[in-house]
PDB file of N, CA and C in Angstrom:
ATOM      1  N   ASN L   1      94.637 128.876 113.442  1.00  0.00           N
ATOM      2  CA  ASN L   1      95.511 127.784 113.101  1.00  0.00           C
ATOM      3  C   ASN L   1      94.635 126.639 112.250  1.00  0.00           C
ATOM      4  N   SER L   2      94.938 126.492 110.966  1.00  0.00           N
ATOM      5  CA  SER L   2      94.056 125.580 110.223  1.00  0.00           C
ATOM      6  C   SER L   2      94.454 124.179 110.421  1.00  0.00           C
ATOM      7  N   ALA L   3      93.613 123.262 110.255  1.00  0.00           N
ATOM      8  CA  ALA L   3      93.965 121.785 110.457  1.00  0.00           C
ATOM      9  C   ALA L   3      94.639 121.262 109.290  1.00  0.00           C
ATOM     10  N   PRO L   4      95.551 120.372 109.484  1.00  0.00           N
ATOM     11  CA  PRO L   4      96.342 119.678 108.398  1.00  0.00           C
ATOM     12  C   PRO L   4      95.392 118.931 107.543  1.00  0.00           C
ATOM     13  N   SER L   5      95.807 118.621 106.399  1.00  0.00           N
ATOM     14  CA  SER L   5      95.112 117.849 105.427  1.00  0.00           C
ATOM     15  C   SER L   5      94.990 116.382 105.864  1.00  0.00           C
ATOM     16  N   VAL L   6      93.921 115.729 105.490  1.00  0.00           N
ATOM     17  CA  VAL L   6      93.765 114.362 105.875  1.00  0.00           C
ATOM     18  C   VAL L   6      94.689 113.425 105.066  1.00  0.00           C
ATOM     19  N   GLU L   7      95.558 112.770 105.720  1.00  0.00           N
ATOM     20  CA  GLU L   7      96.518 111.746 105.103  1.00  0.00           C
ATOM     21  C   GLU L   7      96.853 110.452 105.870  1.00  0.00           C
ATOM     22  N   PRO L   8      97.090 109.439 105.328  1.00  0.00           N
ATOM     23  CA  PRO L   8      97.286 108.224 106.145  1.00  0.00           C
ATOM     24  C   PRO L   8      98.463 108.594 107.268  1.00  0.00           C
ATOM     25  N   GLY L   9      98.344 107.838 108.455  1.00  0.00           N
ATOM     26  CA  GLY L   9      99.199 108.083 109.427  1.00  0.00           C
ATOM     27  C   GLY L   9      98.995 109.365 110.106  1.00  0.00           C
ATOM     28  N   VAL L  10     100.066 109.598 111.050  1.00  0.00           N
ATOM     29  CA  VAL L  10     100.018 110.826 111.802  1.00  0.00           C
ATOM     30  C   VAL L  10     101.289 111.762 111.402  1.00  0.00           C
ATOM     31  N   SER L  11     101.033 112.676 110.637  1.00  0.00           N
ATOM     32  CA  SER L  11     102.013 113.617 110.281  1.00  0.00           C
ATOM     33  C   SER L  11     102.590 114.388 111.517  1.00  0.00           C
ATOM     34  N   LEU L  12     103.724 115.046 111.314  1.00  0.00           N
ATOM     35  CA  LEU L  12     104.184 115.982 112.424  1.00  0.00           C
ATOM     36  C   LEU L  12     103.194 117.089 112.579  1.00  0.00           C
ATOM     37  N   GLY L  13     102.715 117.645 111.468  1.00  0.00           N
ATOM     38  CA  GLY L  13     101.753 118.755 111.486  1.00  0.00           C
ATOM     39  C   GLY L  13     100.403 118.433 112.239  1.00  0.00           C
ATOM     40  N   LEU L  14      99.976 117.123 112.008  1.00  0.00           N
ATOM     41  CA  LEU L  14      98.834 116.712 112.574  1.00  0.00           C
ATOM     42  C   LEU L  14      99.049 116.541 114.099  1.00  0.00           C
ATOM     43  N   ALA L  15     100.123 115.964 114.466  1.00  0.00           N
ATOM     44  CA  ALA L  15     100.394 115.693 115.966  1.00  0.00           C
ATOM     45  C   ALA L  15     100.628 117.065 116.618  1.00  0.00           C
ATOM     46  N   GLN L  16     101.250 118.137 115.931  1.00  0.00           N
ATOM     47  CA  GLN L  16     101.443 119.376 116.569  1.00  0.00           C
ATOM     48  C   GLN L  16     100.124 120.165 116.808  1.00  0.00           C
ATOM     49  N   PHE L  17      99.311 119.984 115.660  1.00  0.00           N
ATOM     50  CA  PHE L  17      97.935 120.667 115.622  1.00  0.00           C
ATOM     51  C   PHE L  17      97.232 120.122 116.917  1.00  0.00           C
ATOM     52  N   ARG L  18      97.012 118.836 116.975  1.00  0.00           N
ATOM     53  CA  ARG L  18      96.242 118.226 118.070  1.00  0.00           C
ATOM     54  C   ARG L  18      96.687 118.445 119.421  1.00  0.00           C
ATOM     55  N   LYS L  19      98.122 118.503 119.609  1.00  0.00           N
ATOM     56  CA  LYS L  19      98.802 118.848 120.835  1.00  0.00           C
ATOM     57  C   LYS L  19      98.349 120.357 121.314  1.00  0.00           C
ATOM     58  N   ALA L  20      98.284 121.249 120.265  1.00  0.00           N
ATOM     59  CA  ALA L  20      97.776 122.688 120.573  1.00  0.00           C
ATOM     60  C   ALA L  20      96.250 122.715 120.912  1.00  0.00           C
ATOM     61  N   GLN L  21      95.453 121.827 120.345  1.00  0.00           N
ATOM     62  CA  GLN L  21      93.988 121.849 120.362  1.00  0.00           C
ATOM     63  C   GLN L  21      93.355 120.976 121.525  1.00  0.00           C
ATOM     64  N   ILE L  22      94.066 119.947 121.768  1.00  0.00           N
ATOM     65  CA  ILE L  22      93.372 119.078 122.856  1.00  0.00           C
ATOM     66  C   ILE L  22      94.227 118.810 124.128  1.00  0.00           C
ATOM     67  N   SER L  23      93.508 118.862 125.280  1.00  0.00           N
ATOM     68  CA  SER L  23      94.168 118.669 126.524  1.00  0.00           C
ATOM     69  C   SER L  23      93.186 117.717 127.434  1.00  0.00           C
ATOM     70  N   ASP L  24      93.799 117.166 128.530  1.00  0.00           N
ATOM     71  CA  ASP L  24      92.951 116.285 129.442  1.00  0.00           C
ATOM     72  C   ASP L  24      92.362 115.220 128.662  1.00  0.00           C
ATOM     73  N   LEU L  25      93.039 114.490 127.923  1.00  0.00           N
ATOM     74  CA  LEU L  25      92.521 113.359 126.981  1.00  0.00           C
ATOM     75  C   LEU L  25      92.332 112.145 127.960  1.00  0.00           C
ATOM     76  N   GLU L  26      91.158 111.490 127.952  1.00  0.00           N
ATOM     77  CA  GLU L  26      90.887 110.257 128.621  1.00  0.00           C
ATOM     78  C   GLU L  26      90.164 109.298 127.669  1.00  0.00           C
ATOM     79  N   TYR L  27      90.589 107.954 127.801  1.00  0.00           N
ATOM     80  CA  TYR L  27      89.952 106.949 126.961  1.00  0.00           C
ATOM     81  C   TYR L  27      89.247 106.028 127.938  1.00  0.00           C
ATOM     82  N   ASP L  28      88.033 105.566 127.603  1.00  0.00           N
ATOM     83  CA  ASP L  28      87.378 104.420 128.298  1.00  0.00           C
ATOM     84  C   ASP L  28      87.197 103.304 127.277  1.00  0.00           C
ATOM     85  N   LEU L  29      87.673 102.176 127.289  1.00  0.00           N
ATOM     86  CA  LEU L  29      87.522 101.084 126.397  1.00  0.00           C
ATOM     87  C   LEU L  29      86.792  99.919 127.037  1.00  0.00           C
ATOM     88  N   THR L  30      85.852  99.348 126.333  1.00  0.00           N
ATOM     89  CA  THR L  30      85.027  98.170 126.742  1.00  0.00           C
ATOM     90  C   THR L  30      85.154  97.036 125.706  1.00  0.00           C
ATOM     91  N   PHE L  31      85.439  95.899 126.187  1.00  0.00           N
ATOM     92  CA  PHE L  31      85.583  94.745 125.184  1.00  0.00           C
ATOM     93  C   PHE L  31      84.660  93.654 125.666  1.00  0.00           C
ATOM     94  N   ARG L  32      83.919  93.002 124.862  1.00  0.00           N
ATOM     95  CA  ARG L  32      83.131  91.811 125.255  1.00  0.00           C
ATOM     96  C   ARG L  32      83.752  90.635 124.449  1.00  0.00           C
ATOM     97  N   ILE L  33      84.552  89.839 125.325  1.00  0.00           N
ATOM     98  CA  ILE L  33      85.164  88.762 124.665  1.00  0.00           C
ATOM     99  C   ILE L  33      84.378  87.500 124.662  1.00  0.00           C
ATOM    100  N   PRO L  34      84.108  87.048 123.267  1.00  0.00           N
ATOM    101  CA  PRO L  34      83.289  85.963 123.119  1.00  0.00           C
ATOM    102  C   PRO L  34      83.935  84.566 123.531  1.00  0.00           C
ATOM    103  N   LYS L  35      83.107  83.556 123.855  1.00  0.00           N
ATOM    104  CA  LYS L  35      83.544  82.243 124.221  1.00  0.00           C
ATOM    105  C   LYS L  35      84.504  81.670 123.088  1.00  0.00           C
ATOM    106  N   GLU L  36      84.078  81.811 121.881  1.00  0.00           N
ATOM    107  CA  GLU L  36      84.709  81.229 120.783  1.00  0.00           C
ATOM    108  C   GLU L  36      85.725  82.167 120.158  1.00  0.00           C
ATOM    109  N   GLN L  37      86.966  81.585 120.081  1.00  0.00           N
ATOM    110  CA  GLN L  37      88.176  82.461 119.739  1.00  0.00           C
ATOM    111  C   GLN L  37      88.000  82.990 118.240  1.00  0.00           C
ATOM    112  N   SER L  38      87.224  82.166 117.451  1.00  0.00           N
ATOM    113  CA  SER L  38      87.096  82.525 116.040  1.00  0.00           C
ATOM    114  C   SER L  38      85.999  83.694 115.854  1.00  0.00           C
ATOM    115  N   GLU L  39      85.313  84.090 116.835  1.00  0.00           N
ATOM    116  CA  GLU L  39      84.465  85.293 116.778  1.00  0.00           C
ATOM    117  C   GLU L  39      85.141  86.580 116.927  1.00  0.00           C
ATOM    118  N   SER L  40      84.511  87.583 116.211  1.00  0.00           N
ATOM    119  CA  SER L  40      85.048  88.867 116.505  1.00  0.00           C
ATOM    120  C   SER L  40      84.792  89.411 117.910  1.00  0.00           C
ATOM    121  N   ILE L  41      85.600  90.477 118.315  1.00  0.00           N
ATOM    122  CA  ILE L  41      85.471  91.032 119.659  1.00  0.00           C
ATOM    123  C   ILE L  41      84.636  92.342 119.595  1.00  0.00           C
ATOM    124  N   PRO L  42      83.452  92.426 119.954  1.00  0.00           N
ATOM    125  CA  PRO L  42      82.725  93.689 120.029  1.00  0.00           C
ATOM    126  C   PRO L  42      83.345  94.658 121.132  1.00  0.00           C
ATOM    127  N   ALA L  43      83.466  95.848 120.663  1.00  0.00           N
ATOM    128  CA  ALA L  43      84.232  96.774 121.638  1.00  0.00           C
ATOM    129  C   ALA L  43      83.539  98.211 121.427  1.00  0.00           C
ATOM    130  N   SER L  44      83.760  99.038 122.351  1.00  0.00           N
ATOM    131  CA  SER L  44      83.256 100.351 122.301  1.00  0.00           C
ATOM    132  C   SER L  44      84.435 101.329 122.961  1.00  0.00           C
ATOM    133  N   GLU L  45      84.373 102.479 122.517  1.00  0.00           N
ATOM    134  CA  GLU L  45      85.391 103.397 123.137  1.00  0.00           C
ATOM    135  C   GLU L  45      84.762 104.830 123.324  1.00  0.00           C
ATOM    136  N   THR L  46      85.013 105.358 124.424  1.00  0.00           N
ATOM    137  CA  THR L  46      84.662 106.657 124.841  1.00  0.00           C
ATOM    138  C   THR L  46      85.765 107.562 124.994  1.00  0.00           C
ATOM    139  N   ILE L  47      85.779 108.677 124.324  1.00  0.00           N
ATOM    140  CA  ILE L  47      86.907 109.596 124.490  1.00  0.00           C
ATOM    141  C   ILE L  47      86.455 110.996 124.924  1.00  0.00           C
ATOM    142  N   ARG L  48      87.167 111.345 126.103  1.00  0.00           N
ATOM    143  CA  ARG L  48      86.919 112.743 126.580  1.00  0.00           C
ATOM    144  C   ARG L  48      88.171 113.583 126.462  1.00  0.00           C
ATOM    145  N   PHE L  49      87.811 114.868 126.221  1.00  0.00           N
ATOM    146  CA  PHE L  49      88.977 115.790 126.181  1.00  0.00           C
ATOM    147  C   PHE L  49      88.456 117.167 126.109  1.00  0.00           C
ATOM    148  N   ASN L  50      89.360 118.137 126.501  1.00  0.00           N
ATOM    149  CA  ASN L  50      89.106 119.473 126.324  1.00  0.00           C
ATOM    150  C   ASN L  50      89.597 120.036 124.932  1.00  0.00           C
ATOM    151  N   LEU L  51      88.772 120.853 124.257  1.00  0.00           N
ATOM    152  CA  LEU L  51      89.134 121.245 122.977  1.00  0.00           C
ATOM    153  C   LEU L  51      89.236 122.803 122.908  1.00  0.00           C
ATOM    154  N   LYS L  52      90.269 123.346 122.480  1.00  0.00           N
ATOM    155  CA  LYS L  52      90.507 124.836 122.429  1.00  0.00           C
ATOM    156  C   LYS L  52      89.671 125.523 121.427  1.00  0.00           C
ATOM    157  N   SER L  53      89.278 124.957 120.397  1.00  0.00           N
ATOM    158  CA  SER L  53      88.654 125.517 119.201  1.00  0.00           C
ATOM    159  C   SER L  53      87.852 124.585 118.439  1.00  0.00           C
ATOM    160  N   THR L  54      86.760 125.100 117.968  1.00  0.00           N
ATOM    161  CA  THR L  54      85.764 124.243 117.132  1.00  0.00           C
ATOM    162  C   THR L  54      85.793 124.710 115.727  1.00  0.00           C
ATOM    163  N   ALA L  55      86.891 125.486 115.335  1.00  0.00           N
ATOM    164  CA  ALA L  55      86.889 126.067 114.081  1.00  0.00           C
ATOM    165  C   ALA L  55      87.173 124.942 112.974  1.00  0.00           C
ATOM    166  N   ASN L  56      87.796 123.801 113.267  1.00  0.00           N
ATOM    167  CA  ASN L  56      88.023 122.797 112.332  1.00  0.00           C
ATOM    168  C   ASN L  56      87.502 121.401 112.752  1.00  0.00           C
ATOM    169  N   ASN L  57      87.261 120.635 111.714  1.00  0.00           N
ATOM    170  CA  ASN L  57      86.900 119.134 112.020  1.00  0.00           C
ATOM    171  C   ASN L  57      88.098 118.582 112.776  1.00  0.00           C
ATOM    172  N   LEU L  58      87.917 117.569 113.485  1.00  0.00           N
ATOM    173  CA  LEU L  58      89.023 116.816 114.233  1.00  0.00           C
ATOM    174  C   LEU L  58      89.130 115.552 113.778  1.00  0.00           C
ATOM    175  N   GLN L  59      90.506 115.173 113.554  1.00  0.00           N
ATOM    176  CA  GLN L  59      90.887 113.843 112.991  1.00  0.00           C
ATOM    177  C   GLN L  59      91.317 112.956 114.113  1.00  0.00           C
ATOM    178  N   LEU L  60      90.692 111.753 114.250  1.00  0.00           N
ATOM    179  CA  LEU L  60      91.088 110.790 115.291  1.00  0.00           C
ATOM    180  C   LEU L  60      91.630 109.621 114.473  1.00  0.00           C
ATOM    181  N   ASP L  61      92.776 109.179 114.915  1.00  0.00           N
ATOM    182  CA  ASP L  61      93.384 107.973 114.295  1.00  0.00           C
ATOM    183  C   ASP L  61      92.618 106.769 114.426  1.00  0.00           C
ATOM    184  N   PHE L  62      92.286 105.986 113.348  1.00  0.00           N
ATOM    185  CA  PHE L  62      91.641 104.812 113.388  1.00  0.00           C
ATOM    186  C   PHE L  62      92.213 103.912 112.290  1.00  0.00           C
ATOM    187  N   ARG L  63      93.353 103.270 112.594  1.00  0.00           N
ATOM    188  CA  ARG L  63      93.925 102.347 111.557  1.00  0.00           C
ATOM    189  C   ARG L  63      93.404 101.004 111.539  1.00  0.00           C
ATOM    190  N   GLU L  64      92.185 100.918 111.105  1.00  0.00           N
ATOM    191  CA  GLU L  64      91.515  99.603 111.028  1.00  0.00           C
ATOM    192  C   GLU L  64      90.434  99.757 109.796  1.00  0.00           C
ATOM    193  N   SER L  65      89.988  98.563 109.450  1.00  0.00           N
ATOM    194  CA  SER L  65      89.003  98.592 108.452  1.00  0.00           C
ATOM    195  C   SER L  65      87.756  99.350 108.803  1.00  0.00           C
ATOM    196  N   PRO L  66      87.227 100.186 107.949  1.00  0.00           N
ATOM    197  CA  PRO L  66      86.008 101.106 108.314  1.00  0.00           C
ATOM    198  C   PRO L  66      84.796 100.094 108.458  1.00  0.00           C
ATOM    199  N   GLU L  67      84.808  98.960 107.882  1.00  0.00           N
ATOM    200  CA  GLU L  67      83.675  98.038 108.072  1.00  0.00           C
ATOM    201  C   GLU L  67      83.548  97.700 109.517  1.00  0.00           C
ATOM    202  N   ASN L  68      84.585  97.835 110.356  1.00  0.00           N
ATOM    203  CA  ASN L  68      84.477  97.482 111.835  1.00  0.00           C
ATOM    204  C   ASN L  68      83.789  98.642 112.651  1.00  0.00           C
ATOM    205  N   LEU L  69      83.538  99.817 112.007  1.00  0.00           N
ATOM    206  CA  LEU L  69      82.876 100.788 112.693  1.00  0.00           C
ATOM    207  C   LEU L  69      81.303 100.660 112.538  1.00  0.00           C
ATOM    208  N   LYS L  70      80.718 100.694 113.676  1.00  0.00           N
ATOM    209  CA  LYS L  70      79.248 100.418 113.529  1.00  0.00           C
ATOM    210  C   LYS L  70      78.448 101.731 113.886  1.00  0.00           C
ATOM    211  N   SER L  71      78.926 102.433 114.682  1.00  0.00           N
ATOM    212  CA  SER L  71      78.269 103.767 115.089  1.00  0.00           C
ATOM    213  C   SER L  71      79.181 104.849 115.578  1.00  0.00           C
ATOM    214  N   LEU L  72      78.875 106.061 115.486  1.00  0.00           N
ATOM    215  CA  LEU L  72      79.671 107.126 116.048  1.00  0.00           C
ATOM    216  C   LEU L  72      78.742 108.144 116.722  1.00  0.00           C
ATOM    217  N   THR L  73      79.038 108.473 117.964  1.00  0.00           N
ATOM    218  CA  THR L  73      78.247 109.466 118.630  1.00  0.00           C
ATOM    219  C   THR L  73      79.253 110.580 119.141  1.00  0.00           C
ATOM    220  N   VAL L  74      78.940 111.939 118.794  1.00  0.00           N
ATOM    221  CA  VAL L  74      79.769 113.002 119.312  1.00  0.00           C
ATOM    222  C   VAL L  74      78.904 113.821 120.137  1.00  0.00           C
ATOM    223  N   ASN L  75      79.387 114.074 121.346  1.00  0.00           N
ATOM    224  CA  ASN L  75      78.744 114.821 122.416  1.00  0.00           C
ATOM    225  C   ASN L  75      77.216 114.409 122.499  1.00  0.00           C
ATOM    226  N   GLY L  76      76.956 113.160 122.595  1.00  0.00           N
ATOM    227  CA  GLY L  76      75.617 112.601 122.748  1.00  0.00           C
ATOM    228  C   GLY L  76      74.735 112.565 121.564  1.00  0.00           C
ATOM    229  N   GLN L  77      75.373 113.007 120.317  1.00  0.00           N
ATOM    230  CA  GLN L  77      74.432 113.068 119.167  1.00  0.00           C
ATOM    231  C   GLN L  77      75.026 112.066 118.127  1.00  0.00           C
ATOM    232  N   PRO L  78      74.186 111.031 117.780  1.00  0.00           N
ATOM    233  CA  PRO L  78      74.648 110.115 116.745  1.00  0.00           C
ATOM    234  C   PRO L  78      74.898 110.892 115.382  1.00  0.00           C
ATOM    235  N   THR L  79      76.018 110.501 114.719  1.00  0.00           N
ATOM    236  CA  THR L  79      76.375 111.101 113.488  1.00  0.00           C
ATOM    237  C   THR L  79      76.764 110.131 112.386  1.00  0.00           C
ATOM    238  N   ASP L  80      76.785 110.557 111.155  1.00  0.00           N
ATOM    239  CA  ASP L  80      77.424 109.611 110.223  1.00  0.00           C
ATOM    240  C   ASP L  80      78.770 109.415 110.349  1.00  0.00           C
ATOM    241  N   ILE L  81      79.206 108.207 110.097  1.00  0.00           N
ATOM    242  CA  ILE L  81      80.620 107.966 110.150  1.00  0.00           C
ATOM    243  C   ILE L  81      81.313 108.486 108.921  1.00  0.00           C
ATOM    244  N   GLN L  82      82.343 109.369 109.141  1.00  0.00           N
ATOM    245  CA  GLN L  82      83.216 109.928 108.146  1.00  0.00           C
ATOM    246  C   GLN L  82      84.633 109.223 108.392  1.00  0.00           C
ATOM    247  N   PHE L  83      84.942 108.418 107.480  1.00  0.00           N
ATOM    248  CA  PHE L  83      86.290 107.825 107.551  1.00  0.00           C
ATOM    249  C   PHE L  83      87.086 108.165 106.379  1.00  0.00           C
ATOM    250  N   GLN L  84      88.356 108.689 106.625  1.00  0.00           N
ATOM    251  CA  GLN L  84      89.211 108.996 105.525  1.00  0.00           C
ATOM    252  C   GLN L  84      90.610 108.744 105.814  1.00  0.00           C
ATOM    253  N   GLN L  85      91.367 108.016 105.011  1.00  0.00           N
ATOM    254  CA  GLN L  85      92.810 107.911 105.228  1.00  0.00           C
ATOM    255  C   GLN L  85      93.105 107.482 106.645  1.00  0.00           C
ATOM    256  N   GLU L  86      92.662 106.451 107.105  1.00  0.00           N
ATOM    257  CA  GLU L  86      92.870 106.015 108.377  1.00  0.00           C
ATOM    258  C   GLU L  86      92.454 106.809 109.617  1.00  0.00           C
ATOM    259  N   HIS L  87      91.494 107.682 109.353  1.00  0.00           N
ATOM    260  CA  HIS L  87      91.086 108.691 110.406  1.00  0.00           C
ATOM    261  C   HIS L  87      89.537 108.802 110.471  1.00  0.00           C
ATOM    262  N   LEU L  88      88.984 108.846 111.653  1.00  0.00           N
ATOM    263  CA  LEU L  88      87.521 109.250 111.814  1.00  0.00           C
ATOM    264  C   LEU L  88      87.587 110.956 111.837  1.00  0.00           C
ATOM    265  N   ILE L  89      86.629 111.488 111.226  1.00  0.00           N
ATOM    266  CA  ILE L  89      86.559 112.875 111.026  1.00  0.00           C
ATOM    267  C   ILE L  89      85.330 113.228 111.902  1.00  0.00           C
ATOM    268  N   LEU L  90      85.571 113.970 113.020  1.00  0.00           N
ATOM    269  CA  LEU L  90      84.535 114.536 113.775  1.00  0.00           C
ATOM    270  C   LEU L  90      84.132 115.888 113.343  1.00  0.00           C
ATOM    271  N   PRO L  91      82.924 116.173 112.851  1.00  0.00           N
ATOM    272  CA  PRO L  91      82.470 117.489 112.326  1.00  0.00           C
ATOM    273  C   PRO L  91      82.512 118.564 113.390  1.00  0.00           C
ATOM    274  N   SER L  92      83.126 119.660 113.009  1.00  0.00           N
ATOM    275  CA  SER L  92      83.338 120.671 113.848  1.00  0.00           C
ATOM    276  C   SER L  92      81.993 121.189 114.459  1.00  0.00           C
ATOM    277  N   ASP L  93      80.990 121.062 113.786  1.00  0.00           N
ATOM    278  CA  ASP L  93      79.660 121.534 114.272  1.00  0.00           C
ATOM    279  C   ASP L  93      79.026 120.838 115.521  1.00  0.00           C
ATOM    280  N   LEU L  94      79.636 119.585 115.636  1.00  0.00           N
ATOM    281  CA  LEU L  94      79.260 118.716 116.800  1.00  0.00           C
ATOM    282  C   LEU L  94      80.154 118.823 117.830  1.00  0.00           C
ATOM    283  N   LEU L  95      81.244 119.529 117.766  1.00  0.00           N
ATOM    284  CA  LEU L  95      82.212 119.630 118.882  1.00  0.00           C
ATOM    285  C   LEU L  95      81.936 120.899 119.781  1.00  0.00           C
ATOM    286  N   ASN L  96      82.356 120.780 120.942  1.00  0.00           N
ATOM    287  CA  ASN L  96      82.129 121.779 122.009  1.00  0.00           C
ATOM    288  C   ASN L  96      83.539 122.317 122.507  1.00  0.00           C
ATOM    289  N   GLU L  97      83.818 123.518 122.690  1.00  0.00           N
ATOM    290  CA  GLU L  97      85.016 124.086 123.436  1.00  0.00           C
ATOM    291  C   GLU L  97      84.853 123.809 124.816  1.00  0.00           C
TER     292      GLU L  97
END
C-alpha cells in the first residue's frame, strides 16, 4: 500500500493510509509557560505508536510555521527536519515496525 502524495491538509487517502498503518497512538506534550505573555511558549511533543510497515515515509500533520520547529528526533536519532505542505516527513529508514 503506497503512501499518498504530500499535500496541504489531511486528505481522505492520507487518513485511511495512516489508520491502516498506525495503532496505539499516544502523545506527551510539554509546555513551558513564560512569565511574560508577549514571549513565545517553548514546547515539546513525544509521539508513540505502533507501525505496521516501514515501506514508506510517514507524514505527521504540523499546520504551523516551520520556523517554529527547532529539532526532530526519530527513535532516539536526531534527524534533519523535512517539512512539506503542512507535514513533518519522518524518513522510513528511521522508523521501526
